PDB file of C-alpha atoms in Angstrom:
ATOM      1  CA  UNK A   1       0.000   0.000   0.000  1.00  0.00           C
ATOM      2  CA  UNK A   2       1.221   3.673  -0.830  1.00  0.00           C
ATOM      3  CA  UNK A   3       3.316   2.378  -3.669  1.00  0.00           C
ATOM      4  CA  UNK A   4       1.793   3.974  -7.046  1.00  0.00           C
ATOM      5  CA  UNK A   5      -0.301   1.712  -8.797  1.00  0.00           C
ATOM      6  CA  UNK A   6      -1.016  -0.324  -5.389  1.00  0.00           C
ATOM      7  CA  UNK A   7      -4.422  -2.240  -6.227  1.00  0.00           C
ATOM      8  CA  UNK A   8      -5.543  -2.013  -2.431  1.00  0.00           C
ATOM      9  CA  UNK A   9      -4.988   1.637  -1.843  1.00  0.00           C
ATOM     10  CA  UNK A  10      -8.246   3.348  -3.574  1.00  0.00           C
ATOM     11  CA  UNK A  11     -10.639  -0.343  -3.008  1.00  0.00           C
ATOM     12  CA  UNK A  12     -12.765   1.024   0.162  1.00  0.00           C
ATOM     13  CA  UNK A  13     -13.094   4.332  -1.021  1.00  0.00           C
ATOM     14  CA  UNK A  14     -14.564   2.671  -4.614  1.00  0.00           C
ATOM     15  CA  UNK A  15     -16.460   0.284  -2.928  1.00  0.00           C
ATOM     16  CA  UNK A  16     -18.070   3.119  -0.712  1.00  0.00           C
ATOM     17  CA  UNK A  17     -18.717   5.640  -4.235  1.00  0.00           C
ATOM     18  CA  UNK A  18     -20.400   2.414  -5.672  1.00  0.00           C
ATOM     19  CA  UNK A  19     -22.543   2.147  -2.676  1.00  0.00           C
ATOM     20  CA  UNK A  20     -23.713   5.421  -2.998  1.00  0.00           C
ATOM     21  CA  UNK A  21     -24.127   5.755  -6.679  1.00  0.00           C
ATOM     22  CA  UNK A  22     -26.256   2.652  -6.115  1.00  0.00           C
ATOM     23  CA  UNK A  23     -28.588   3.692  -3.175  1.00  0.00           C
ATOM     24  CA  UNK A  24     -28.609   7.580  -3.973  1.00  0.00           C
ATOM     25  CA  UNK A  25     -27.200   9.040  -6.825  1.00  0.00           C
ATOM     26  CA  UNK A  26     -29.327   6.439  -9.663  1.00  0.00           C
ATOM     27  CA  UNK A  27     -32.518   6.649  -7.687  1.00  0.00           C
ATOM     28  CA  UNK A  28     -34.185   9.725  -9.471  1.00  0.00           C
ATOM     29  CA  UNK A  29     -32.916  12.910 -10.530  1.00  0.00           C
ATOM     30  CA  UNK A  30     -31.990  15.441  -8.683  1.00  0.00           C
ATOM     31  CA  UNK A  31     -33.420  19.224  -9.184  1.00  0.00           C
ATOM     32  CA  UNK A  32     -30.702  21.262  -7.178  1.00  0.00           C
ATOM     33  CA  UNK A  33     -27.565  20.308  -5.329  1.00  0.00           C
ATOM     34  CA  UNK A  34     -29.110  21.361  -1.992  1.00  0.00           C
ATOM     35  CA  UNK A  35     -31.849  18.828  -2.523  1.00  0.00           C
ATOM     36  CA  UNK A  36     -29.251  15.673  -3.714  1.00  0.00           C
ATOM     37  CA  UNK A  37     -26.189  16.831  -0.261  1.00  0.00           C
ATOM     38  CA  UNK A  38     -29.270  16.653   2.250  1.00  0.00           C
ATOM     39  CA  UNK A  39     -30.004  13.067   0.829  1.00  0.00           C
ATOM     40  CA  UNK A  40     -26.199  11.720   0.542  1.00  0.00           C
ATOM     41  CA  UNK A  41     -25.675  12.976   4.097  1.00  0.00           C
ATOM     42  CA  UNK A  42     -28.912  11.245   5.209  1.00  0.00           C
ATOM     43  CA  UNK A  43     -28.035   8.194   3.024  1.00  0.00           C
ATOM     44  CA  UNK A  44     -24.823   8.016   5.081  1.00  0.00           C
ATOM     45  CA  UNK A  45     -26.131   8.654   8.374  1.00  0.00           C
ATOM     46  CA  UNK A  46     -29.198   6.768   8.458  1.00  0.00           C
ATOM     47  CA  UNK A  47     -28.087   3.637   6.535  1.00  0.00           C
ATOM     48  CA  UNK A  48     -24.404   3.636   5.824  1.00  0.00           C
ATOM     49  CA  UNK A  49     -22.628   4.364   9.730  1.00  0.00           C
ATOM     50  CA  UNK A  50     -25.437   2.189  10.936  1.00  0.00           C
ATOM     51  CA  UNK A  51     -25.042  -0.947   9.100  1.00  0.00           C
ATOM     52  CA  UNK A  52     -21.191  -0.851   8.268  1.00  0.00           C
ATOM     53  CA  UNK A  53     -18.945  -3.060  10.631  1.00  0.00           C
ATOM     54  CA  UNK A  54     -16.295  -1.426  12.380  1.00  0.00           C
ATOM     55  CA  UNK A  55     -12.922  -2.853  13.916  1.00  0.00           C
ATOM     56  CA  UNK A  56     -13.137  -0.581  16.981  1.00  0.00           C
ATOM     57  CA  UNK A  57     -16.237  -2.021  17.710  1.00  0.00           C
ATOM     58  CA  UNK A  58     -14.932  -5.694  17.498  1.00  0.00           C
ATOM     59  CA  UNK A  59     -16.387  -6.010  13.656  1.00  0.00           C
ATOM     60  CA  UNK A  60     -19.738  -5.294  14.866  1.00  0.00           C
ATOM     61  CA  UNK A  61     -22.274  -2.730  13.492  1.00  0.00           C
ATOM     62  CA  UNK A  62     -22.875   0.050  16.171  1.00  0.00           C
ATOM     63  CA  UNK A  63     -26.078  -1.091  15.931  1.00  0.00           C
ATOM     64  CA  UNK A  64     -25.235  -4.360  17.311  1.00  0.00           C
ATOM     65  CA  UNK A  65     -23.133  -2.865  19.892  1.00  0.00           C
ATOM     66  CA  UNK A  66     -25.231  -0.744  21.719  1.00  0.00           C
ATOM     67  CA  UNK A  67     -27.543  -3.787  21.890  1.00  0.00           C
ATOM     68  CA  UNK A  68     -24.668  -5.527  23.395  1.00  0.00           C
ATOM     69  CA  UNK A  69     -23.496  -2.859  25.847  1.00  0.00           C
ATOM     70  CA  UNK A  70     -26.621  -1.620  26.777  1.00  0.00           C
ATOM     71  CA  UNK A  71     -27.589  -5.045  28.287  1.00  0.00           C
ATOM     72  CA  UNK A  72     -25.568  -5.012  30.838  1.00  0.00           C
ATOM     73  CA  UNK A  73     -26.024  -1.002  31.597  1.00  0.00           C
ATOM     74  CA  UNK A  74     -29.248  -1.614  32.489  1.00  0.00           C
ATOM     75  CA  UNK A  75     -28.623  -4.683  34.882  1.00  0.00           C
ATOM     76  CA  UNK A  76     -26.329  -2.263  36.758  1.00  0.00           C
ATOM     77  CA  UNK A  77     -28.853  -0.055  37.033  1.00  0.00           C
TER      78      UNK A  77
END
């Protein structure tokens, strides 16, 4: 990775574009740019942080871990 030409180097940030070219930008058309940044940046907040495994969460989706923490939260409680 960082070498020019590495095949790894640009492969989440493609896979991510795709996603959203997929799930926002082919949808429908968009009448002003206003109207198409409020729905990528609800796109990515309401779907994409929620349901994207992360390695500081152990490989979960936050999702899943705030079902896991909160668990024992509440027997504390």
């Amino acid at each position: 990775m960082g070498r020019v030409g590495a095949a790894g180097d640009n492969a989440a940030m493609e896979s991510f574009f795709a996603l959203l070219q997929n799930n926002v930008l082919d949808r429908r058309t968009w009448t002003t740019r206003e109207e198409l940044r409020i729905a990528i940046v609800t796109w990515i907040e309401r779907t994409y942080h929620r349901r994207r495994r992360q390695a500081a969460l152990g490989r979960l989706t936050p999702i899943e871990y705030e079902a896991i923490m909160a668990t024992p939260a509440s027997r504390a409680a």
